[in-house]
CSV table of C-alpha atoms and ligand atoms in Angstrom, one decimal:
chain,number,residue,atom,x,y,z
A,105,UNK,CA,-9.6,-26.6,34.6
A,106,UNK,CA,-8.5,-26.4,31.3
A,107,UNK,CA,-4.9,-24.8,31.1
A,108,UNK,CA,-4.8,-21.5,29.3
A,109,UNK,CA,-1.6,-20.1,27.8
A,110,UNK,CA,-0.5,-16.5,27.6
A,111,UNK,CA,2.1,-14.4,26.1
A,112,UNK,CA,4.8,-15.3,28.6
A,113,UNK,CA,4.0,-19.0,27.3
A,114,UNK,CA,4.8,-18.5,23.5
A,115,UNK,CA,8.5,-17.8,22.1
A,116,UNK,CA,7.8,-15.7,18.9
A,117,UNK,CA,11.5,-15.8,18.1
A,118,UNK,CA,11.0,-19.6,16.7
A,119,UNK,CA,9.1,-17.5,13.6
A,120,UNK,CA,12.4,-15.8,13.2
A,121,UNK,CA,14.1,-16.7,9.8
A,122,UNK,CA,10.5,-18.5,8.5
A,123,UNK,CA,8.4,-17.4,5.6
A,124,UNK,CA,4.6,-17.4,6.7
A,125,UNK,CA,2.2,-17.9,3.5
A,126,UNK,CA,-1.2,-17.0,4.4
A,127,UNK,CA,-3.5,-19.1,1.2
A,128,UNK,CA,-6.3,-17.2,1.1
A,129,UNK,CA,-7.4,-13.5,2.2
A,130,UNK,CA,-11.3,-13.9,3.0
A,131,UNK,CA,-12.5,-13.3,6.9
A,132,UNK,CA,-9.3,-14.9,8.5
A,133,UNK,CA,-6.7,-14.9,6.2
A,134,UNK,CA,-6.6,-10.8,6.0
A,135,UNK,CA,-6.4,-10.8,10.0
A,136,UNK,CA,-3.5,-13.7,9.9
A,137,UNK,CA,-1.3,-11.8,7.1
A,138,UNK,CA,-2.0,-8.1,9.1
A,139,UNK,CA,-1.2,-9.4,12.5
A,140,UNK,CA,1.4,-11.6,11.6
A,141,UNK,CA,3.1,-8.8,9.6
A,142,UNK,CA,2.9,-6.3,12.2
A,143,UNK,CA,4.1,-9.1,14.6
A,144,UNK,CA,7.4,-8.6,12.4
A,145,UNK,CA,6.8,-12.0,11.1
A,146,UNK,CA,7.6,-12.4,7.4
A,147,UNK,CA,4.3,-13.3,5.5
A,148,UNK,CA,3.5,-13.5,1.8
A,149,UNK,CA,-0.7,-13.9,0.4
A,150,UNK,CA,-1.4,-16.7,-1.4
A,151,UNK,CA,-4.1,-16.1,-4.3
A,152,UNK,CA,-5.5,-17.2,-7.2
A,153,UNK,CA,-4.9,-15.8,-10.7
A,154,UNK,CA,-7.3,-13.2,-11.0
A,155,UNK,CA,-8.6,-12.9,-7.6
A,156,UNK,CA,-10.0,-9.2,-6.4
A,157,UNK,CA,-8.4,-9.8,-3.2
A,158,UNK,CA,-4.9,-9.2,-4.4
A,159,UNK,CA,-5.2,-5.6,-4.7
A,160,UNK,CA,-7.0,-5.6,-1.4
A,161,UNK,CA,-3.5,-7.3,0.2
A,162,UNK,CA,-1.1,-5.4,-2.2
A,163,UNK,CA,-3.0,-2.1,-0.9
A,164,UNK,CA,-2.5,-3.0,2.8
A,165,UNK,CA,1.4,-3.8,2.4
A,166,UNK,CA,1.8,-7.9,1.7
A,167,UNK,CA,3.4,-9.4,-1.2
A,168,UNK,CA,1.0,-10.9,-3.1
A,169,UNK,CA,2.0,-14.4,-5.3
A,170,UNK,CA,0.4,-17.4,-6.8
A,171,UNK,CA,-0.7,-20.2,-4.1
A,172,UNK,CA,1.8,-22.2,-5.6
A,173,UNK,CA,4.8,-19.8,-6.0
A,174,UNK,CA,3.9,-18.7,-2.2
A,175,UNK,CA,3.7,-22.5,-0.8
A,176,UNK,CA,7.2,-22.9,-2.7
A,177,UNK,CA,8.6,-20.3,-1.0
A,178,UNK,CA,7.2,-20.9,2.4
A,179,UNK,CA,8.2,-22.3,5.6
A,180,UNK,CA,5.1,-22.4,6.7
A,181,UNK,CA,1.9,-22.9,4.7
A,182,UNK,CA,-1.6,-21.7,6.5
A,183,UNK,CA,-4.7,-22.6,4.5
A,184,UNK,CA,-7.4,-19.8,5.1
A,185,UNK,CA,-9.5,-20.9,1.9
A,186,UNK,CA,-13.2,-21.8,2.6
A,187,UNK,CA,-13.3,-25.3,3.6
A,188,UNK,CA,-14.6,-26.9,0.7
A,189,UNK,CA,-12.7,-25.5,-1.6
A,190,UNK,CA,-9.4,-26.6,0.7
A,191,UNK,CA,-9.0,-30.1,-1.0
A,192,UNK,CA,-8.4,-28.6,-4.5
A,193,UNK,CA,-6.1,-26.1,-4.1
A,194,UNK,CA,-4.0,-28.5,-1.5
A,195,UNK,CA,-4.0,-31.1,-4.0
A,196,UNK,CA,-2.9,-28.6,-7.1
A,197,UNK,CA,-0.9,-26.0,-5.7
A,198,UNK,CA,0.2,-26.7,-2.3
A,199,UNK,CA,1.1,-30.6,-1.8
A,200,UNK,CA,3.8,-30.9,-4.5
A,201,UNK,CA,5.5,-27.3,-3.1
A,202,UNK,CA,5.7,-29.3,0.3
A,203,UNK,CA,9.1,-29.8,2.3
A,204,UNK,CA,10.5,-31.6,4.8
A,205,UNK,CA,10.4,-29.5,8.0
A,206,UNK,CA,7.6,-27.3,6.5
A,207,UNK,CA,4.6,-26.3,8.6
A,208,UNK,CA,1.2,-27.0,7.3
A,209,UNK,CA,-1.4,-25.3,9.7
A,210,UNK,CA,-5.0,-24.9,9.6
A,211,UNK,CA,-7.9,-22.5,11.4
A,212,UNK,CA,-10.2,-25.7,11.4
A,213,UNK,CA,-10.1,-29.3,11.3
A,214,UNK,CA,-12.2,-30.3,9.3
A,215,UNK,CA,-10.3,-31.4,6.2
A,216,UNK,CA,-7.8,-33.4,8.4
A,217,UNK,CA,-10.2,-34.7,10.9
A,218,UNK,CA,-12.4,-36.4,7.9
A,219,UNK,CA,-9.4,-37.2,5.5
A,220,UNK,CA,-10.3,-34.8,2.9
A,221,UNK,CA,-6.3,-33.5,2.9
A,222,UNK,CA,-3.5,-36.1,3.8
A,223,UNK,CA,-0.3,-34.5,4.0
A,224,UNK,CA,3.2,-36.3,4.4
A,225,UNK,CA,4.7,-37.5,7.1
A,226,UNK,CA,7.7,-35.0,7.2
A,227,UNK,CA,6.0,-32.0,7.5
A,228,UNK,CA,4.0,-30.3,11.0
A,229,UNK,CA,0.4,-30.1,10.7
A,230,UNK,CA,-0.7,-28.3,13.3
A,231,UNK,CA,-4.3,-26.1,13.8
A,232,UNK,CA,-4.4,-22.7,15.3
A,233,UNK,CA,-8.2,-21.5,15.7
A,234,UNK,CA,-9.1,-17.9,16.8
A,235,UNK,CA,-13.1,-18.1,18.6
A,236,UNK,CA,-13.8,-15.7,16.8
A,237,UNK,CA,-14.7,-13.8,13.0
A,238,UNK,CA,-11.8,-12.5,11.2
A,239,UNK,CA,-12.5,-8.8,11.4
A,240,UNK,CA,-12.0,-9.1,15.1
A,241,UNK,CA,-9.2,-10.8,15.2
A,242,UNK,CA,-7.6,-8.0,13.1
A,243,UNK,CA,-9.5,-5.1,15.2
A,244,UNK,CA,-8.9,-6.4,18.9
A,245,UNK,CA,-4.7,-6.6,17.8
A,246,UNK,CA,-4.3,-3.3,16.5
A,247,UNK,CA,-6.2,-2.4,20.2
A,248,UNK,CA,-3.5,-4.3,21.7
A,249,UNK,CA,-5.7,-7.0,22.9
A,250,UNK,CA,-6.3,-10.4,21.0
A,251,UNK,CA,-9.2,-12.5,19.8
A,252,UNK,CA,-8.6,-16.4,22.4
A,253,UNK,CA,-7.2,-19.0,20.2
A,254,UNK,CA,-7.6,-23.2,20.2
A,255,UNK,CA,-4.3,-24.8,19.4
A,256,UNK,CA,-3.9,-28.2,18.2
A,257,UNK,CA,-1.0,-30.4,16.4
A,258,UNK,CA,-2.0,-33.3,14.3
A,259,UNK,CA,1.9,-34.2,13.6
A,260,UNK,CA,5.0,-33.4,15.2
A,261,UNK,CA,7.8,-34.5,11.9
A,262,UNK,CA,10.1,-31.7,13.9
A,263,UNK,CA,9.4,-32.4,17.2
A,264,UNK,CA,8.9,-28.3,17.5
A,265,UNK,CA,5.5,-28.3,16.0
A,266,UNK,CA,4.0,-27.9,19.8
A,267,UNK,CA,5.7,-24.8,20.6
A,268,UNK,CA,5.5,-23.1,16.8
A,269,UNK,CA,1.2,-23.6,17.1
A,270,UNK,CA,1.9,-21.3,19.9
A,271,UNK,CA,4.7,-19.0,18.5
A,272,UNK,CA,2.2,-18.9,15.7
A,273,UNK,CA,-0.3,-18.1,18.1
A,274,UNK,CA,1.4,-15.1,19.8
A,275,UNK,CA,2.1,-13.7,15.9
A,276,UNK,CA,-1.7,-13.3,15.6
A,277,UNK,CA,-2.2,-11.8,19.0
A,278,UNK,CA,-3.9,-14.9,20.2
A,279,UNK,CA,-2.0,-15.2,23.7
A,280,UNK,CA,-2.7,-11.8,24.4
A,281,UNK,CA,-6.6,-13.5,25.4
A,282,UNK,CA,-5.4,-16.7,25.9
A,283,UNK,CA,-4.9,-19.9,24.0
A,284,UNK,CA,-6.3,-23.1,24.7
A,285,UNK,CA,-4.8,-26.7,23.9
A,286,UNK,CA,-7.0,-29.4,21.7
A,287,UNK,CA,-7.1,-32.2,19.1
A,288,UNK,CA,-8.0,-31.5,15.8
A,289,UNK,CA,-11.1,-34.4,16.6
A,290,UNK,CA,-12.0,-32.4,19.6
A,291,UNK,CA,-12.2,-28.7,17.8
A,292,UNK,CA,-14.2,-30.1,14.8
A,293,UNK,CA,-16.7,-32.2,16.7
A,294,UNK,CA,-17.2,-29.1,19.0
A,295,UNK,CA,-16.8,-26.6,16.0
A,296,UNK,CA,-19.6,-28.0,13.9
A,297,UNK,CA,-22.0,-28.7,17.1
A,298,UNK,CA,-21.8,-25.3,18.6
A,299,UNK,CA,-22.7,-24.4,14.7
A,300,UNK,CA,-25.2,-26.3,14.1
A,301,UNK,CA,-26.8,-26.9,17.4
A,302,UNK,CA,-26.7,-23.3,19.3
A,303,UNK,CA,-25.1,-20.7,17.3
A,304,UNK,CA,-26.8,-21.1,14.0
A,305,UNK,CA,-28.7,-23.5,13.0
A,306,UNK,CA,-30.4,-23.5,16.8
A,307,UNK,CA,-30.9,-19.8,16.8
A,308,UNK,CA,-32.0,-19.3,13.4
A,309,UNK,CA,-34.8,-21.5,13.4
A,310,UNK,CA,-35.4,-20.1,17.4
A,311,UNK,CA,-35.5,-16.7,16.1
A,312,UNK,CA,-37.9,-17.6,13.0
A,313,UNK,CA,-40.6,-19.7,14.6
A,314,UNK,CA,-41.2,-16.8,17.4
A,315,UNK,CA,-41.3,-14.6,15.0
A,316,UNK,CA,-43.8,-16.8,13.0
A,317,UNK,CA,-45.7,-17.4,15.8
A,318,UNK,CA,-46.2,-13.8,16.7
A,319,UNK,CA,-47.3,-12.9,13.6
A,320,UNK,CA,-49.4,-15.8,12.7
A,321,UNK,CA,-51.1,-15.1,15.7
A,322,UNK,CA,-51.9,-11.3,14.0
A,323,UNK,CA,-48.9,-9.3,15.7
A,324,UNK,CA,-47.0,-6.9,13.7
A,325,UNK,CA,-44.4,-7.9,11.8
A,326,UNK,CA,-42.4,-4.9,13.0
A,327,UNK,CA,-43.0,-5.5,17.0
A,328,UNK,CA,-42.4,-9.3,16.3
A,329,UNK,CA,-38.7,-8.2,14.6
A,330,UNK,CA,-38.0,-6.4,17.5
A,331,UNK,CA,-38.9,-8.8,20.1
A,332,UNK,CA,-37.7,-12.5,18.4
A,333,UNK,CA,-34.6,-10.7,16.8
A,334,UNK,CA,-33.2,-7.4,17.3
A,335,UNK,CA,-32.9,-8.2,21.3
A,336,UNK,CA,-31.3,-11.4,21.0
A,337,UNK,CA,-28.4,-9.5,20.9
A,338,UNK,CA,-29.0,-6.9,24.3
A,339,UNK,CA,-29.1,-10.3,25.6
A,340,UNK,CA,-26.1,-11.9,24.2
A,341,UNK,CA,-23.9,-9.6,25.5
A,342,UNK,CA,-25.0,-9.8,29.1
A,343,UNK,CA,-24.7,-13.6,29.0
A,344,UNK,CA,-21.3,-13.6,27.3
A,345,UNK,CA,-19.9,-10.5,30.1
A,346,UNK,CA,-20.9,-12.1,32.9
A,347,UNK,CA,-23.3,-15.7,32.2
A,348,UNK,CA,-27.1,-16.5,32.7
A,349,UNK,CA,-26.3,-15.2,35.8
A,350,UNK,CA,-25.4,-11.3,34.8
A,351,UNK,CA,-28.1,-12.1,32.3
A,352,UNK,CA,-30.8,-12.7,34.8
A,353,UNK,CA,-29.6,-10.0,37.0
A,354,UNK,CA,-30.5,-7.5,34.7
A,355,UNK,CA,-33.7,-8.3,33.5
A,356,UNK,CA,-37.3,-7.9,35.4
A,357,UNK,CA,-38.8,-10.7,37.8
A,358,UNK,CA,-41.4,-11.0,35.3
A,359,UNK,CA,-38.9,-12.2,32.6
A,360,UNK,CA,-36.7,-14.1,34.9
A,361,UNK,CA,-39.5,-16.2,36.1
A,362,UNK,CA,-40.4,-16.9,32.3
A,363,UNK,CA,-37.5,-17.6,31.7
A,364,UNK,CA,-37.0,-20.8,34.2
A,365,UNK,CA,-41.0,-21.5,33.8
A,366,UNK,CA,-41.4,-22.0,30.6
A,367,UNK,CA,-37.4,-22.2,28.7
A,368,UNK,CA,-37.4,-26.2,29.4
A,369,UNK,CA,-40.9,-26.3,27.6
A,370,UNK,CA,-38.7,-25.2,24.0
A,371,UNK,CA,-36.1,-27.0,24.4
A,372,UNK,CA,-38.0,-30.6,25.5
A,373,UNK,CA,-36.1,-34.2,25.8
A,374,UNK,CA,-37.3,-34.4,22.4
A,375,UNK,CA,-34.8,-31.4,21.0
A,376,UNK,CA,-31.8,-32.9,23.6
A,377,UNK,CA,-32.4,-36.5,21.7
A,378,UNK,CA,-31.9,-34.6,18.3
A,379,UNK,CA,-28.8,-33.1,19.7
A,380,UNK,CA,-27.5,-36.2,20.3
A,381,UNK,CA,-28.5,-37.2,16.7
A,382,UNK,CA,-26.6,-34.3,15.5
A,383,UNK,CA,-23.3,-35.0,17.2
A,384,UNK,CA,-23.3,-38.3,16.3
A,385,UNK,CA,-23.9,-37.5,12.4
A,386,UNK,CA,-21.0,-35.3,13.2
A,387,UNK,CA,-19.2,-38.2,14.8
A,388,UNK,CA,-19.2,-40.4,12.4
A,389,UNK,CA,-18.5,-38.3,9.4
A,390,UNK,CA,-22.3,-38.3,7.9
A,391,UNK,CA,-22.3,-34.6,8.2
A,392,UNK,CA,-18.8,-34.4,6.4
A,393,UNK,CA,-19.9,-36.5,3.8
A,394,UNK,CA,-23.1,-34.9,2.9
A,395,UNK,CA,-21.3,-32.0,3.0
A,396,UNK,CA,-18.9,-32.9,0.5
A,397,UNK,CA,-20.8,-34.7,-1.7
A,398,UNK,CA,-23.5,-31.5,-1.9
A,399,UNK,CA,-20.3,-29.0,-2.5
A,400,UNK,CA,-19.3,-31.8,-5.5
A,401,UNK,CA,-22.6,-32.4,-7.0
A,402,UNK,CA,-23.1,-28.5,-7.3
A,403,UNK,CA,-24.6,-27.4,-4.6
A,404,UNK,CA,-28.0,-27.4,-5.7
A,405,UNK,CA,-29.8,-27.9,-2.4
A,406,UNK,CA,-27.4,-25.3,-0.6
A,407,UNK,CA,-28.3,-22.6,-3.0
A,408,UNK,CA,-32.4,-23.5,-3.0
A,409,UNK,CA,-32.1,-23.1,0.6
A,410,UNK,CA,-30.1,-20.2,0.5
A,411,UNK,CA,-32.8,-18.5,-2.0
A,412,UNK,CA,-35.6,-19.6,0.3
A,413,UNK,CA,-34.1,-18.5,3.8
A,414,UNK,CA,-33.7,-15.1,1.9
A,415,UNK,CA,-36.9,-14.6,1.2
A,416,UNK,CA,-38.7,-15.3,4.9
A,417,UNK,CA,-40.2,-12.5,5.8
A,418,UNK,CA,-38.5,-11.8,8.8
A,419,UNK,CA,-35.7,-10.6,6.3
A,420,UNK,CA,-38.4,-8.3,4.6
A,421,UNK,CA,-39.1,-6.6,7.7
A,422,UNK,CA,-35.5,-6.4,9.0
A,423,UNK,CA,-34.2,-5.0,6.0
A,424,UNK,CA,-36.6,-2.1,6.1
A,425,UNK,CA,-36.4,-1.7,9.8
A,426,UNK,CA,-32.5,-1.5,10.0
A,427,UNK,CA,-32.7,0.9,7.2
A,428,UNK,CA,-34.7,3.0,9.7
A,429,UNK,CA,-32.0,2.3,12.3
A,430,UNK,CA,-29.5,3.8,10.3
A,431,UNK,CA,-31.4,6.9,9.3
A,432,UNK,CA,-31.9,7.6,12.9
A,433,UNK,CA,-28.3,7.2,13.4
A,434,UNK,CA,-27.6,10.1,10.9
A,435,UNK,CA,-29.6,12.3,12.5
B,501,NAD,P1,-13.6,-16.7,3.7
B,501,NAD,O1,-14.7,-17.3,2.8
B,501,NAD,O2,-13.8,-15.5,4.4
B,501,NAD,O3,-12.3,-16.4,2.8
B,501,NAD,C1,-11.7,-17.4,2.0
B,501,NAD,C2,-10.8,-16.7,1.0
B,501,NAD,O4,-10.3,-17.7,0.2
B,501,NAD,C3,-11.5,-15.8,0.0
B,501,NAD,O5,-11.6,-14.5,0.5
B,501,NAD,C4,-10.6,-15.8,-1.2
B,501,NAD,O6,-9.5,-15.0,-1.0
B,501,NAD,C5,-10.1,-17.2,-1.1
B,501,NAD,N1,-10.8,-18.2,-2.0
B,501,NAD,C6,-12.1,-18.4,-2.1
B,501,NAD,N2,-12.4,-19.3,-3.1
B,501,NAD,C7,-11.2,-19.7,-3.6
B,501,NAD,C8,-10.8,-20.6,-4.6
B,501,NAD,N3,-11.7,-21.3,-5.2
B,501,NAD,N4,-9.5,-20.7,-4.8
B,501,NAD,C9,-8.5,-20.0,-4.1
B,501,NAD,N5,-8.9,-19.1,-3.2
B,501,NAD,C10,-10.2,-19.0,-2.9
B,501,NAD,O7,-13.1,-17.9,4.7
B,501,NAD,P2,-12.9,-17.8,6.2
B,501,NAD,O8,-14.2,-17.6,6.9
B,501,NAD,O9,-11.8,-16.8,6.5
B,501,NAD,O10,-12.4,-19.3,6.6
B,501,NAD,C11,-11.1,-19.7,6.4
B,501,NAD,C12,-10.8,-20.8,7.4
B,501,NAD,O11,-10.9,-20.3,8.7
B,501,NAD,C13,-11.8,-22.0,7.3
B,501,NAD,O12,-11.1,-23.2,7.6
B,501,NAD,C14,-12.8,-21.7,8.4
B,501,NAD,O13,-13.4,-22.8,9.0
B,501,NAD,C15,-11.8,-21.1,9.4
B,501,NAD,N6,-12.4,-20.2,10.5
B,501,NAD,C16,-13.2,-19.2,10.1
B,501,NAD,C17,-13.7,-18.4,11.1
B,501,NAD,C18,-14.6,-17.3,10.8
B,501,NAD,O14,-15.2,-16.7,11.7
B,501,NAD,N7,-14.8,-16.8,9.5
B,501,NAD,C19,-13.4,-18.6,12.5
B,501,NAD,C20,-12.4,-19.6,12.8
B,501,NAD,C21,-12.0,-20.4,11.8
B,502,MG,MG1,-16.6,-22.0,14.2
């Protein structure tokens, strides 16, 4: 087994004295600054000239300064900008603001584990990944719990960088749940997988062609919704408290039995083989590249398929059904 690492693990004191910038204030970046802060660390928000989060951070306490200005200032520089948009601002604002001794750290790999960002050799890199959305990394700290974390360190120029992933860690309530060591390899291979594979691009198309398929086959739409959709998410949560196991527990024979039966007839040898396709493309930077070269070309295929996902018509019927949801809440 894997070695997790708690609270007892991580020294917070080795923040002491160090000026946290958090670049960007999106999903994570918000959590980082709040936690961090309230973690008496000393942080300061990195932004862009005219961007509508500073008045967001300003109104919730944090010093708010150019990216550059903050990297300047900083000890230690987390980059909590989208990841294609990472490059840029690393290149303009944060690279020549770089010391000797300084911590560069990131929530992802990506940009270091396909060469997009190349930092110097005298300052840490290191990765420290909550598994999960920003807004519960914030929430499950001010409970007093915290969101697990992946920790990883690309370069060691202080020979610290090890223990201030995981001092960083602690800051953002991450050993509170438990952190977990990696590479920066291993969390983006996974990271963009898990992604593409299972969490979204498998379930999305999952979720869709039942749907389709019920509905072709002269369902209604509404029923279908409720069946291909809305449940996925009764079912989630009994397979993330307690496994397939809990899972299968608390459903009927009926739907147990379908479930072994006929499960392995979705997902055939031919969907493993594409899998494997996938994580390769992954791999061997293919994915990366397209990526990047769809972002720099301006992203003309991402926003026709963005258009055309939002107008299936299992968004149709989910927007007018959840609007019924909330009306029933009300009352
Ligand atoms: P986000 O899109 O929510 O926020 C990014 C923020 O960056 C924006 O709110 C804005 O303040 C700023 N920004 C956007 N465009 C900019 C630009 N052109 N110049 C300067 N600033 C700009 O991003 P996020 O989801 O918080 O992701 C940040 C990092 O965290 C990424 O590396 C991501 O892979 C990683 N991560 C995200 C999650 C998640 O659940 N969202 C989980 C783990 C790791
Ligand atoms: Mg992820």
């Amino acid at each position: 087994m894997a070695r997790m690492y708690y609270d007892s693990d991580a020294n917070l004191d080795l923040l002491n004295g160090k000026t946290v910038a958090i670049v960007g204030y999106g999903s994570q970046g918000h959590a980082h600054a709040l936690n961090l802060k309230d973690s008496g660390v000393n942080v300061i928000v990195g932004l862009y000239e005219g961007s509508r989060s500073i008045a967001k951070a300003e109104a919730e306490g944090l010093t708010v300064k150019p990216v550059a200005d903050a990297a300047k200032l900083a000890d230690w520089i987390m980059i909590l900008l989208p990841d294609e948009v990472q490059k840029r601002v690393y290149a303009e604002d944060i690279a020549p603001n770089l010391e000797a001794g300084n911590v560069l750290s990131f929530a992802h790999g990506f940009n270091i584990n396909f060469g997009q960002i190349v930092p110097p050799a005298e300052v840490d890199v290191v990765m420290v990944a909550p598994k999960g959305p920003g807004h519960l990394v914030r929430r499950t700290y001010t409970e007093g719990q915290g969101v697990p974390c992946l920790f990883a360190v690309y370069q060691d120029a202080t020979g610290q960088a090890r223990d201030l992933a995981m001092a960083y860690a602690k800051g953002i309530g991450g050993t509170r749940g438990g952190i977990l060591e990696t590479t920066f390899r291993e969390e983006t291979e996974t990271d963009l997988f898990g992604e593409q594979v299972v969490l979204c691009g498998g379930l999305s198309e999952l979720i869709k062609s039942g749907f389709e398929t019920l509905v072709n086959a002269g369902y209604q739409p509404e029923l279908a919704y409720f069946e291909c959709l809305h449940e996925v998410k009764l079912i989630v949560d009994l397979v993330v408290e307690g496994g397939l196991a809990k899972m299968r527990d608390s459903i009927s024979n009926t739907a147990e039995y379908g479930d072994y039966t006929r499960g392995p007839r979705i997902i055939t040898d031919e969907t493993r083989a594409e899998m494997t396709k996938i994580l390769k493309e992954i791999q061997t930077g293919q994915f990366a590249r397209e990526f990047v070269l769809e972002n720099q070309s301006g992203n003309a295929g991402f926003t026709a398929m963005r258009r055309r996902e939002a107008e299936h018509p299992i968004e149709e019927v989910g927007k007018d059904l959840r609007a019924m949801f909330s009306w029933l809440k009300k009352v």
